[in-house]
Each structure stands twice: as structure tokens, then as C-alpha cells.
Coordinates of C-alpha atoms and ligand atoms in Angstrom, one line a residue:
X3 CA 0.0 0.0 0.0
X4 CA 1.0 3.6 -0.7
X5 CA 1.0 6.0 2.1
X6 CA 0.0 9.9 0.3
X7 CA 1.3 12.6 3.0
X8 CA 0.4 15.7 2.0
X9 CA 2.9 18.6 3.3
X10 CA 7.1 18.1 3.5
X11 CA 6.7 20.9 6.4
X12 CA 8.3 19.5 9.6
X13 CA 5.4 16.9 10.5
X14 CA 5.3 16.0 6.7
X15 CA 9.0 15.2 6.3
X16 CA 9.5 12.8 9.6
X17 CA 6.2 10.8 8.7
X18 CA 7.9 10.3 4.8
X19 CA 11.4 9.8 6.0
X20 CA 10.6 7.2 8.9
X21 CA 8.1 5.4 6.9
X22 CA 10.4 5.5 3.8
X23 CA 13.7 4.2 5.5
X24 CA 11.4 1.4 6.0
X25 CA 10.6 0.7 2.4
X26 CA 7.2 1.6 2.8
X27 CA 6.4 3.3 -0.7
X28 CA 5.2 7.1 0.3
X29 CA 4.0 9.6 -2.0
X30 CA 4.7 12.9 -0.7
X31 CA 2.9 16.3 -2.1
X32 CA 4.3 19.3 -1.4
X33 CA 2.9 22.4 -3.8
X34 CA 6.5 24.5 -3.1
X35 CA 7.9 26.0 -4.4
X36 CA 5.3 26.2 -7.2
X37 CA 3.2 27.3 -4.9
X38 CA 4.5 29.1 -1.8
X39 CA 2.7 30.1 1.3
X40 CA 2.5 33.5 3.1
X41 CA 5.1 32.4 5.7
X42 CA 7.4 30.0 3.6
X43 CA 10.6 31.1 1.7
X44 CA 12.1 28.2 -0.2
X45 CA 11.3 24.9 -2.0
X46 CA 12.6 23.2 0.8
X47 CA 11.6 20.8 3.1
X48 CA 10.9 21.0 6.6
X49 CA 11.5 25.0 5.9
X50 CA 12.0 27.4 9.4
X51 CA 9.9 29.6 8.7
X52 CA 10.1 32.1 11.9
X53 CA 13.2 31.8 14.4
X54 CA 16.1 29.4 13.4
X55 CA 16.5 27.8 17.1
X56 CA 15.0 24.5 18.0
X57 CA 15.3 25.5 21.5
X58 CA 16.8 24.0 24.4
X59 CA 18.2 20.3 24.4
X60 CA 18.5 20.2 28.2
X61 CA 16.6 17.2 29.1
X62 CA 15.2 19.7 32.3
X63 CA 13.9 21.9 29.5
X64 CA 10.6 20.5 27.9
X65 CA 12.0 20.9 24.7
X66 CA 15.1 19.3 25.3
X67 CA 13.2 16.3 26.9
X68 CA 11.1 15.9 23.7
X69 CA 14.2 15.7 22.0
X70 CA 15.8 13.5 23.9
X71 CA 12.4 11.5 23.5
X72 CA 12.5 12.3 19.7
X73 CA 15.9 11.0 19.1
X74 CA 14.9 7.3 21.0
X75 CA 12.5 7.0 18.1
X76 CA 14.3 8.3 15.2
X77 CA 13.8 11.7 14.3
X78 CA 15.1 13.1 10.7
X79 CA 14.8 16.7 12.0
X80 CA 17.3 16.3 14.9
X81 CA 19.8 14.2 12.2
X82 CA 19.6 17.3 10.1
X83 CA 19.8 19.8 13.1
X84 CA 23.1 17.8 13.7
X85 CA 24.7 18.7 10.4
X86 CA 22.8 22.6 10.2
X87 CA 24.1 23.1 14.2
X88 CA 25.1 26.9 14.8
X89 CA 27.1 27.7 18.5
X90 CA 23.9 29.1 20.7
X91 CA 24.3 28.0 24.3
X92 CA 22.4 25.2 25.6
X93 CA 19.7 25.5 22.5
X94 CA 20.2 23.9 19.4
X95 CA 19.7 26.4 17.0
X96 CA 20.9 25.7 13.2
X97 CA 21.6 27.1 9.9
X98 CA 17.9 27.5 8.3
X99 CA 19.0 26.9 4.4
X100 CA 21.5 23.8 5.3
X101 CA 18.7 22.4 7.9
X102 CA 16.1 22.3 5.0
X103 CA 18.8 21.4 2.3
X104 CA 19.9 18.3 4.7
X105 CA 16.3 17.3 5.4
X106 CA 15.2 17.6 1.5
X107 CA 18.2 15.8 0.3
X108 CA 17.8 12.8 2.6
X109 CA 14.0 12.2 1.4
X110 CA 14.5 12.9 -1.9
X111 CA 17.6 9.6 -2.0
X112 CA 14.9 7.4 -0.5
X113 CA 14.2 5.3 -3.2
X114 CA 10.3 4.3 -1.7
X115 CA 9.8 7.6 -1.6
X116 CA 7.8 9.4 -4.4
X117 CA 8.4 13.6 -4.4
X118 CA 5.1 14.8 -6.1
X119 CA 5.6 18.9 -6.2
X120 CA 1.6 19.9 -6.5
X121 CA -0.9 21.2 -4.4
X122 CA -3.5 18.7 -2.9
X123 CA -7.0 20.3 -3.6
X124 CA -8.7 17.5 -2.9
X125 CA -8.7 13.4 -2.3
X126 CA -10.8 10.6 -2.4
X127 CA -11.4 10.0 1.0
X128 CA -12.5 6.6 0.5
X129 CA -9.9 5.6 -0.8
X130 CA -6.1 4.9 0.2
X131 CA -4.1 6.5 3.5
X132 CA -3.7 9.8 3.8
X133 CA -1.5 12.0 6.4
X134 CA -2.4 15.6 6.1
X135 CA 0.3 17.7 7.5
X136 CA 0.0 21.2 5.8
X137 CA 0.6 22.9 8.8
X138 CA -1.3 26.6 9.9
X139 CA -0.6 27.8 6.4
X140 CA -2.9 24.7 4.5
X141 CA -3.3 26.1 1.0
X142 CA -6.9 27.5 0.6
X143 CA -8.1 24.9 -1.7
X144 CA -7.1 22.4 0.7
X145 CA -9.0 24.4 3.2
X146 CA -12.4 24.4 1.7
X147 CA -12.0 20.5 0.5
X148 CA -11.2 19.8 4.6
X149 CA -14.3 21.9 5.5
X150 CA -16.8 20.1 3.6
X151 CA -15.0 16.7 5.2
X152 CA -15.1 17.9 8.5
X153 CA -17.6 20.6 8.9
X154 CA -17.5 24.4 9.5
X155 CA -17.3 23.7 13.1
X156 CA -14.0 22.0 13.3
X157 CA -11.8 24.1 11.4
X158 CA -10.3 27.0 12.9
X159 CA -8.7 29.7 11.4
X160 CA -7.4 32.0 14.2
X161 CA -5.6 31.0 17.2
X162 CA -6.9 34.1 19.5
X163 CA -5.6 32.1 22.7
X164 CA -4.9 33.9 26.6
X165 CA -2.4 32.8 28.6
X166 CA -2.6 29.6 30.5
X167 CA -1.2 29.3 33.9
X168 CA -0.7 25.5 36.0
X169 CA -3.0 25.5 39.1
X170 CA -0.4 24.6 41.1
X171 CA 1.3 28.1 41.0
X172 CA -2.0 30.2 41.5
X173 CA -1.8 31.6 45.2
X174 CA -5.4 30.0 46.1
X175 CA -4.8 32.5 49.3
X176 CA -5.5 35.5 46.9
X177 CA -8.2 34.0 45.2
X178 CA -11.8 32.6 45.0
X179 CA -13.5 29.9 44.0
X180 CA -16.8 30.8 42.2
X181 CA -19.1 31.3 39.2
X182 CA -21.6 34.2 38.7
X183 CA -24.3 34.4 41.1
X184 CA -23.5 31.9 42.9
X185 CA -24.2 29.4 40.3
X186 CA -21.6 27.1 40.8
X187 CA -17.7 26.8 41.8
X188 CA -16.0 26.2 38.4
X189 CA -14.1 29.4 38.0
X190 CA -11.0 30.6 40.1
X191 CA -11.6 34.2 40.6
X192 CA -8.4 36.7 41.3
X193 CA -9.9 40.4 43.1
X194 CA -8.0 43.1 42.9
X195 CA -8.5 46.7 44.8
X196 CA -8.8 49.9 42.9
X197 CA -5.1 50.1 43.2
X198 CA -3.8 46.9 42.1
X199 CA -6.7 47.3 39.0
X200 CA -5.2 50.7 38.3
X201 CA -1.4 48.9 38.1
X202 CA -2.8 46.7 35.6
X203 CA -4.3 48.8 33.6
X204 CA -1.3 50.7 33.3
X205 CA 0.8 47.5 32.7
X206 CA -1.7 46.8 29.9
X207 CA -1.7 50.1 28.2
X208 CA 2.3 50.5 27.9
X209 CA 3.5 46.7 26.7
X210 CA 4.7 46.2 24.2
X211 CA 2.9 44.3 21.3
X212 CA 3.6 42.0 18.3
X213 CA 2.7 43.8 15.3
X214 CA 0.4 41.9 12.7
X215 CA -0.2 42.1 9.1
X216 CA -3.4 44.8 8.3
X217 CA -4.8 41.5 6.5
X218 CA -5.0 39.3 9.8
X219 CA -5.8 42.9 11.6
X220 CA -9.1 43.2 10.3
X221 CA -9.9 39.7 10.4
X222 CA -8.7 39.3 13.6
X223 CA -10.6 42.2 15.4
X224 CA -13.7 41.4 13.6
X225 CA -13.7 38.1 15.6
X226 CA -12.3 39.2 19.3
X227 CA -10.3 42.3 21.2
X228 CA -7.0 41.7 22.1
X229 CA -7.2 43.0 25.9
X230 CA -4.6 45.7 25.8
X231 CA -7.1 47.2 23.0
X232 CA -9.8 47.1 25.3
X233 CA -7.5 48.7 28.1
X234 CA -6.6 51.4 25.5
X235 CA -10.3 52.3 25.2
X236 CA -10.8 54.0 28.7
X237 CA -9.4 53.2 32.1
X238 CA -12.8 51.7 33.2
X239 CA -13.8 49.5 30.1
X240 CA -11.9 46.3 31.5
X241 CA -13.6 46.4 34.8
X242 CA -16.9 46.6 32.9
X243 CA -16.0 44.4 30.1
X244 CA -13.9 41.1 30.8
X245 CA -12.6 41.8 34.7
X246 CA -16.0 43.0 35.8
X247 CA -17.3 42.0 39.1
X248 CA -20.6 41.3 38.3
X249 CA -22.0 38.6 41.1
X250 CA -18.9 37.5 42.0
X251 CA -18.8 38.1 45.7
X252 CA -15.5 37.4 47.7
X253 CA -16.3 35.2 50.9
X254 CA -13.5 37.1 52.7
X255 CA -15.0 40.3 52.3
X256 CA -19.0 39.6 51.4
X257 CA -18.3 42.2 49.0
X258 CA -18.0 42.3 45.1
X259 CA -14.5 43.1 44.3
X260 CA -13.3 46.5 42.7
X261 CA -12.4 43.9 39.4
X262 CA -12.2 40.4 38.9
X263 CA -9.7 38.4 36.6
X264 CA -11.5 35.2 36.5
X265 CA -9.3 31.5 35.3
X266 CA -11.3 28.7 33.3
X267 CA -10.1 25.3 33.6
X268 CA -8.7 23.8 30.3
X269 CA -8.4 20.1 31.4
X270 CA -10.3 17.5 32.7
X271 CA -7.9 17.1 35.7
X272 CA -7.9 20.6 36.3
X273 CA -4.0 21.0 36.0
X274 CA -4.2 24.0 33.6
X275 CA -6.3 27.5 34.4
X276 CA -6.7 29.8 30.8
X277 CA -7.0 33.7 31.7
X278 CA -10.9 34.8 30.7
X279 CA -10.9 37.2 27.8
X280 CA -7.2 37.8 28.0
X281 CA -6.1 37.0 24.3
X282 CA -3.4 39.4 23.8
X283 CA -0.9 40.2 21.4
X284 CA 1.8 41.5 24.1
X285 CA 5.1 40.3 23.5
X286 CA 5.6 37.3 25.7
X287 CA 8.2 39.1 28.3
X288 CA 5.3 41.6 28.3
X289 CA 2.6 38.8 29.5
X290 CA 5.1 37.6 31.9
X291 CA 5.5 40.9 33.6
X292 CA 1.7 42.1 33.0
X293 CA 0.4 38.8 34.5
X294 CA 2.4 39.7 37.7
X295 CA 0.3 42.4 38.7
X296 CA -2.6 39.9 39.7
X297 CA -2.0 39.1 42.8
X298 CA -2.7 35.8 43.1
X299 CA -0.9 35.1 39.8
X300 CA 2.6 36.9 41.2
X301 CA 4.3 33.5 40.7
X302 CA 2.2 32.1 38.2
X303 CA 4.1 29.1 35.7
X304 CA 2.6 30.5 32.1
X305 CA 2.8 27.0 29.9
X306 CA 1.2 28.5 26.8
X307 CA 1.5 32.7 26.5
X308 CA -1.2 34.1 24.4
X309 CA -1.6 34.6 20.7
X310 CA -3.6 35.8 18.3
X311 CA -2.2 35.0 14.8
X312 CA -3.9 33.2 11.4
X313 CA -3.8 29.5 12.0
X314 CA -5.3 26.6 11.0
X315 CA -6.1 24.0 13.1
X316 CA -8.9 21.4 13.5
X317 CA -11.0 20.1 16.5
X318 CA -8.8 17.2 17.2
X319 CA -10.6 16.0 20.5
X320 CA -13.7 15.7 18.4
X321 CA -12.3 14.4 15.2
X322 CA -8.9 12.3 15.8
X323 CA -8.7 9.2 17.9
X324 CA -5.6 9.2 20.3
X325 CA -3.4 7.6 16.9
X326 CA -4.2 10.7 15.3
X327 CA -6.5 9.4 13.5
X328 CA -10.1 10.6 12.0
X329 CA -12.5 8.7 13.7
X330 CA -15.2 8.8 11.4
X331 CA -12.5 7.9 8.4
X332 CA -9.6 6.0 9.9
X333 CA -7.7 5.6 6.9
X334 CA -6.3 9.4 7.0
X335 CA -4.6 10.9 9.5
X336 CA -3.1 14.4 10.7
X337 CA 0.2 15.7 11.8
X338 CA 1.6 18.6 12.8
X339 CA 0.5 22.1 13.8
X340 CA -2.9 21.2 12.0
X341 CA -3.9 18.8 14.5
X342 CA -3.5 21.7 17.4
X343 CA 0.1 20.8 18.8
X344 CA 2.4 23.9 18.7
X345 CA 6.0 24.4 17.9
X346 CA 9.0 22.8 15.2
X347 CA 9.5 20.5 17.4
X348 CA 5.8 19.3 19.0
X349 CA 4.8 19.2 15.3
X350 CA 8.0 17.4 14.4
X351 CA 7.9 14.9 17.2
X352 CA 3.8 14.3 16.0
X353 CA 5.2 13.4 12.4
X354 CA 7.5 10.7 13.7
X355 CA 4.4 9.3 16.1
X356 CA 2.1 8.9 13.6
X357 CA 4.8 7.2 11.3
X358 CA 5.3 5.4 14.0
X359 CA 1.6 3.7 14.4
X360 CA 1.2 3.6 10.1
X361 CA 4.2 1.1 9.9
X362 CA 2.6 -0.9 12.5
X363 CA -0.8 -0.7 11.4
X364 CA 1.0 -1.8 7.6
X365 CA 2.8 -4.7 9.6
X366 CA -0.7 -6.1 10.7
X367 CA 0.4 -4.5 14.3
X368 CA -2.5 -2.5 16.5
X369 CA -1.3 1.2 16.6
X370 CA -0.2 2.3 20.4
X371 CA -0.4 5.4 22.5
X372 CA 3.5 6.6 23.9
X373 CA 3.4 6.4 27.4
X374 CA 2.1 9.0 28.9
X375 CA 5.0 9.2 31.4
X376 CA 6.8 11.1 28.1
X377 CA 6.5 14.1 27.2
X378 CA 4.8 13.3 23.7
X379 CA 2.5 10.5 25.3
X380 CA 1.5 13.5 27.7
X381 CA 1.1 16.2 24.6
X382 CA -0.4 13.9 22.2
X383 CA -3.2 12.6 25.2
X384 CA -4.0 15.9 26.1
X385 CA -4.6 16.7 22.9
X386 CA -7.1 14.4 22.2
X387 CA -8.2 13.1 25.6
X388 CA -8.0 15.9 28.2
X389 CA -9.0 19.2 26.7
X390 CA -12.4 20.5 27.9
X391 CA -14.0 22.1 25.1
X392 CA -12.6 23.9 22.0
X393 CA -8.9 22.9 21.7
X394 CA -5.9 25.5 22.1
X395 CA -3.1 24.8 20.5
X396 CA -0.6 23.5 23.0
X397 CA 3.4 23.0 23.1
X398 CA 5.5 20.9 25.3
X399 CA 5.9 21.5 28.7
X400 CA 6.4 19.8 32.6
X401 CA 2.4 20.4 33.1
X402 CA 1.6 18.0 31.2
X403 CA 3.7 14.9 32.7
X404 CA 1.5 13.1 35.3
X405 CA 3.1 14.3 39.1
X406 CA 6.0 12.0 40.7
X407 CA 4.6 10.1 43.3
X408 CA 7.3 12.0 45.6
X409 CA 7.6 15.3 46.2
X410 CA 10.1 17.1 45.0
X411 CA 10.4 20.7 46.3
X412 CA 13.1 22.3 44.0
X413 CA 11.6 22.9 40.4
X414 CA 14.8 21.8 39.1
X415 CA 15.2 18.7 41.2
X416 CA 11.1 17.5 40.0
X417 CA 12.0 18.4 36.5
X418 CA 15.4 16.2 36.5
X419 CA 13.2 13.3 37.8
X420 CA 10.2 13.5 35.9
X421 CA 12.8 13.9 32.6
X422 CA 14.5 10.5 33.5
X423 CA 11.4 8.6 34.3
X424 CA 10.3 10.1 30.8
X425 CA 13.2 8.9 29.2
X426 CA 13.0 5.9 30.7
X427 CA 9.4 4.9 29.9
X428 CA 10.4 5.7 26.1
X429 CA 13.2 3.6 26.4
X430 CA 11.4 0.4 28.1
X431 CA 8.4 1.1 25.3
X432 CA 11.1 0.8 22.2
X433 CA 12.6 -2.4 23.9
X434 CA 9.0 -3.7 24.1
X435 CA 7.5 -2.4 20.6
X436 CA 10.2 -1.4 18.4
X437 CA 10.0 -0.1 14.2
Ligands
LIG17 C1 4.4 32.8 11.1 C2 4.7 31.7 11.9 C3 5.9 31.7 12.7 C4 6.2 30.6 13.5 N1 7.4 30.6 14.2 C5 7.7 29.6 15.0 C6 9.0 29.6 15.7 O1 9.7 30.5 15.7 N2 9.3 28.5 16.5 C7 8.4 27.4 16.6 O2 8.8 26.5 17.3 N3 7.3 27.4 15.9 C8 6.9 28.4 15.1 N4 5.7 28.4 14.4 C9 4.8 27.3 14.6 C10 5.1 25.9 13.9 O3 6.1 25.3 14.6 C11 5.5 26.0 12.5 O4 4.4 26.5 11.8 C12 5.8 24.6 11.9 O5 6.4 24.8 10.7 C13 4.6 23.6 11.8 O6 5.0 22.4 11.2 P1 4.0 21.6 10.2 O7 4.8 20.5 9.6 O8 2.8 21.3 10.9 O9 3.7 22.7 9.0 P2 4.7 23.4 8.0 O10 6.0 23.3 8.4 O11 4.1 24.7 7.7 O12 4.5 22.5 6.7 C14 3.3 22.4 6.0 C15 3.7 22.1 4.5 O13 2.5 21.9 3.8 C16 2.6 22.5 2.5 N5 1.3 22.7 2.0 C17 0.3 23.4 2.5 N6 -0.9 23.2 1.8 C18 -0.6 22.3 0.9 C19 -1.4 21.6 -0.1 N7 -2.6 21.9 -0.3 N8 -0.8 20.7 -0.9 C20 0.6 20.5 -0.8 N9 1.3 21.0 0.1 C21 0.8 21.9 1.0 C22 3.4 23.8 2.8 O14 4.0 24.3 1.7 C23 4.4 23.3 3.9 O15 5.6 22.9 3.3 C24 5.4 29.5 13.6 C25 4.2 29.5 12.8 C26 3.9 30.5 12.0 C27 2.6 30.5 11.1

């Protein structure tokens, strides 16, 4: 059988490599550099198109763990990475054109691979396998075919995300629990005084932000306010807009607060608490800083800052199945950024998973979930299993990775530990189930 991927973007080019090296005949269509994107450059592969670092590859580092992870399995991007490497510190950042050129060249020898340079507009999903990794910038004929196969509902075009925070590091001692009127105790609410709403508001007003193209302006601000645009409106519109107090009333005082910033939960364990109507376009030092004026987020641990940019990404909790999978149509998959994960290296580390489960599934094998002691079992399961309602995109990070079952009280120390038993659990699952 022929496996059609569709995209040589970073998820694209490990599903083609790791499934070619192992003679499985792949097809791969990438429409560059007859027809480019708005972000991409080259006719590469596997083509940076934003920073040229791959981040850290300290295994304390979430990024360097997945790497670590990444390498255990086989991972074309790190092989290049090796060969592109620049000096940066502890992150491995490379040489964009030789990165691409190195990834390009080693699918192009495979001799089971088949380089098809043509946009996909559309397939016949009945027929053949299919792994769909053309990434936020999916052509827009590729687009409307994958809305009429999924449905309006489960394509999304902007990624207008707040920050999310871990629970752990919200001071509960500043805080509430509470929904409006009393009508329940979902939300975490954070009060602040005149004062501390006045700081904010100031914070707000004088970050910095990330400029945008006019085209994804308009779009953008049709849809939803960035919340230093509110601010900018009038000192009072965020304590009548998204921090108003409205029936919230703090037990400790019996008293509506002066503001309110209220935190949603974004998983089903409750480990990760999303900012209410906070999408922002602040640079990310800016959150950091700006976040720090709520009291009871003074020490908050941001694992996703907020974004608004174009993006396109489907509803993979309702559509995949944990292999990544459509559930309705098992025979094509997704990889990559599409399928809501975030980052080179998440949507890298996707690619070489869901090679991972076609060969097996080719072999006559049952396709597996990674462990979700590692940090892409945990990614990957939250993904598809833990979100509670419309998926964020989400990178790797040390939320995710279930707790130790001792406590560790330095950050560094728990980090260390939960990276080797990470490590570890890959290790013992290659032993067990290798490709
Ligand atoms: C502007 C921007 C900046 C970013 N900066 C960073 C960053 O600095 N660091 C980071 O970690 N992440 C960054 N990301 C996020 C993400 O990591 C990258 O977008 C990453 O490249 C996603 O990998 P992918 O394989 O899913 O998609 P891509 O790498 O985009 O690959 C998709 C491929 O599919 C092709 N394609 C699209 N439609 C079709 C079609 N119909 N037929 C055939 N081929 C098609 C495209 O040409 C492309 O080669 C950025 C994203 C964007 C949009």
C-alpha cells in the first residue's frame, strides 16, 4: 500500500522519512515552491519559517526532553539539526537553508519515496491512506475540501488564545472559587483593589505588542479584542468588560470586588487554568511581567502565553482518535501544527508518532499510545483526551507529565526526575514495541 502525506513541512517530512527508511512506498505532495505560502521562503523541506533555534536540548527543558524523546525514536529533523548546528548556548539552533537542504536531500535519495511537487486540492477519501500535514498555512483549496470533510465547526482559522497558567502556581490564598451568582464553583476568581486594577491597567496600556499584518488585523478584530485594545479604550472598560465583578462576591470580604480576573479550567484534571478574555498580542516578556500584577498570579508558571495570529487547526478531540487518526475515516490521518500541537518540534515529534503507528498498522500490528510518562504520550493525550471544550493549540511543557509520586520541592530537582522517568518509559516502550 502507498501511504499519500500531504505537506514536507516538519510533521510531513518525519512521517515520509521514517516510513520511507522502512521501504514503505510514500508519495509525498508538497505544492512548493510552485506554490509558496505567506510564511514560507524556499522549495525546501521542513522549511523554518520564523526563528532558526529549536530550542533548548536540556533534558530539564521540555524541549530538550522531547528531543531526547525524539531521538529514541528516530527523528530526521534532529539528524539534520546535527549537520545545520550553529554555536547558541544550551539551545540547538541551526543554519535554516543547510537544515532544510539536509532534510530535503535525505528524502529525496529514498528510493520508496515518491516527491510529487503539486498542491493537494482535494482526495478521495474513501480511498487509500492519507497523512495531512500542511501545517497553519494549508493552502486554501485544501482548506475548503477539509471543511466540507469535517464541517464548518471543526476548522479554525485563528488561534486568539490567553495565557494559561498550571494550578499549582496560582496563590489560592489570593483567590476565590466561584461562578456568577453563585451558580456554581467552576471558575477561580483573582480580586484586585482599585489600586492593584489601576497597576494593571497601566501594565496593559504601555507593553509592548507583536505587530500583525493589516490583513490578519481586520480579520482578527472582527472576531475578538485583544485585551490591551480594550484597556486602551478607557481606564474603566476592563472592569466593565472582561474583569468585571458582576456577582462575583468574595467570601472574605461579602463584597463584590473593585475587578475580577477570572481562570477557566482547560483540562479534565484541572492541572491548567486559561486567563478569561485575556487573548493578547503582548510580546511574551510583556505577559510575563503584565500577568504579575494579579495578585494571586505573582508567581504564576505560564505554559502557553497568548496569541492571536492566522492559523489553521482542526478540532482534534472531536475528530482524531488518540493515533491521530479521524474517527469517522480511519484511513487518513493528521500531523503537525494542523492537529493543534504547537511548535517545530511538537509538530515534528507528531510526524515521527504517527509514522510510528502507520508502519505498525502496515505490519498487521494495532497502533499504540506513547506512554504518557513522556513528554509526547502526555502532549499527544491531552490533545485528544483531556481538553475540555474547543482545543488550544498547545506545546510541550512539565504540566503536562502526570506528578511524581514523591515530592520534590526544587523545580529543578522534580523536572530532573520526571525527565529520566520520561526517558525511561520511552526507552522500556522501544525495547518492548520497536519499528
Ligand atoms: C508565522 C509563523 C511563525 C512561527 N514561528 C515559529 C517559531 O519561531 N518557533 C516554533 O517552534 N514554531 C513556530 N511556528 C509554529 C510551527 O512550529 C510551524 O508553523 C511549523 O512549521 C509547523 O509544522 P508543520 O509541519 O505542521 O507545518 P509546515 O512546516 O508549515 O509544513 C506544511 C507544509 O505543507 C505545505 N502545504 C500546505 N498546503 C498544501 C497543499 N494543499 N498541498 C501540498 N502542500 C501543501 C506547505 O507548503 C508546507 O511545506 C510558527 C508558525 C507561523 C505560522
Amino acid at each position: 500500500m502507498i501511504v499519500n502525506v500531504i505537506g514536507a513541512g516538519l510533521a510531513g517530512s518525519e512521517v515520509a522519512y521514517n516510513l520511507g527508511k522502512r521501504g514503505i512506498r510514500v508519495r509525498l505532495f508538497e505544492m512548493r515552491p510552485k506554490k509558496m505560502t505567506e510564511v514560507h521562503k524556499t522549495g525546501y523541506f521542513a522549511e523554518l519559517v520564523c526563528s532558526n533555534s529549536l530550542k533548548s536540548e536540556d533534558i530539564t527543558n521540555a524541549e530538550g526532553l522531547l528531543k531526547a524523546e525524539m531521538k529514541l525514536m528516530g527523528s530526521i529533523t534532529l539528524e539534520a539539526a546535527e549537520k545545520a548546528r550553529v554555536p547558541s548556548g544550551k539551545a540547538l539552533a541551526v543554519d535554516r537553508n543547510i537544515f532544510a537542504k539536509e532534510v530535503t536531500e535525505a528524502i529525496e535519495s529514498l528510493e520508496s519515496v515518491e516527491v510529487i511537487r503539486e498542491e493537494v486540492t482535494e482526495f478521495d477519501p474513501e480511498e487509500g491512506l492519507w497523512v495531512v500535514a500542511t501545517g497553519p498555512a494549508t493552502s486554501d483549496g485544501l482548506f475548503s475540501f477539509l471543511r466540507n470533510l469535517l464541517g464548518d465547526d471543526f476548522l479554525f482559522f485563528f488561534d486568539a488564545v490567553s495565557p494559561i497558567v498550571t494550578f499549582e502556581s496560582i496563590d489560592m490564598e489570593h483567590a476565590f472559587w466561584g461562578d456568577r451568582f453563585g451558580k456554581g464553583k467552576d471558575y477561580i476568581n483573582c480580586p484586585l483593589t482599585d489600586g492593584e486594577y489601576e497597576e494593571l491597567w497601566k501594565a496593559l496600556v504601555e507593553a509592548e505588542v507583536i505587530e500583525m499584518e493589516d490583513f490578519d488585523r481586520k480579520l482578527l478584530f472582527e472576531r475578538c479584542q485583544p485585551i490591551e485594545e480594550i484597556a486602551r479604550s478607557g481606564k474603566d472598560a476592563l472592569r466593565y468588560g472582561p474583569l468585571r465583578p458582576t456577582g462575583l462576591v468574595d467570601p472574605r470580604t461579602g463584597k463584590e470586588p473593585y475587578a475580577v480576573v477570572q481562570l477557566r479550567r482547560e483540562d479534565k484534571e484541572g492541572r491548567f487554568y486559561s486567563l478569561v478574555g485575556f487573548q493578547t498580542r503582548l510580546k511574551w516578556n510583556e505577559q510575563k511581567r503584565v500577568l504579575r500584577k494579579i495578585p494571586c498570579l505573582r508567581n504564576a508558571e505560564i505554559v502557553r502565553y497568548g496569541v492571536m495570529h492566522r492559523n489553521v487547526y482542526i478540532n482534534s478531540p472531536k475528530l482524531l482518535d488518540i493515533f491521530f487518526r479521524l474517527k469517522k475515516q480511519p484511513n487518513i490521518f493528521f500531523a503537525g501544527q494542523i492537529t493543534g500541537v504547537e511548535g517545530y518540534m511538537e509538530s515534528a515529534a507528531s510526524g515521527i508518532y504517527v509514522a510510528y503507528n502507520v508502519y505498525r498498522i502496515l505490519k498487521g500490528l494495532s497502533p499504540l499510545k506513547l506512554p504518557e510518562e513522556t513528554m509526547m504520550g502526555a502532549l499527544f493525550s491531552y490533545i485528544i483526551e483531556k481538553v475540555e471544550g474547543d482545543l488550544k493549540p498547545m506545546y510541550a511543557n512539565f504540566g503536562l507529565l502526570p506528578p511524581l509520586k514523591t515530592r520534590v520541592k526544587d523545580k529543578f530537582g522534580k523536572r530532573k526526575k520526571l525527565a529520566e522517568r520520561a526517558i525511561e518509559a520511552m526507552r522500556k516502550f522501544l525495547e518492548e514495541y520497536p519499528w
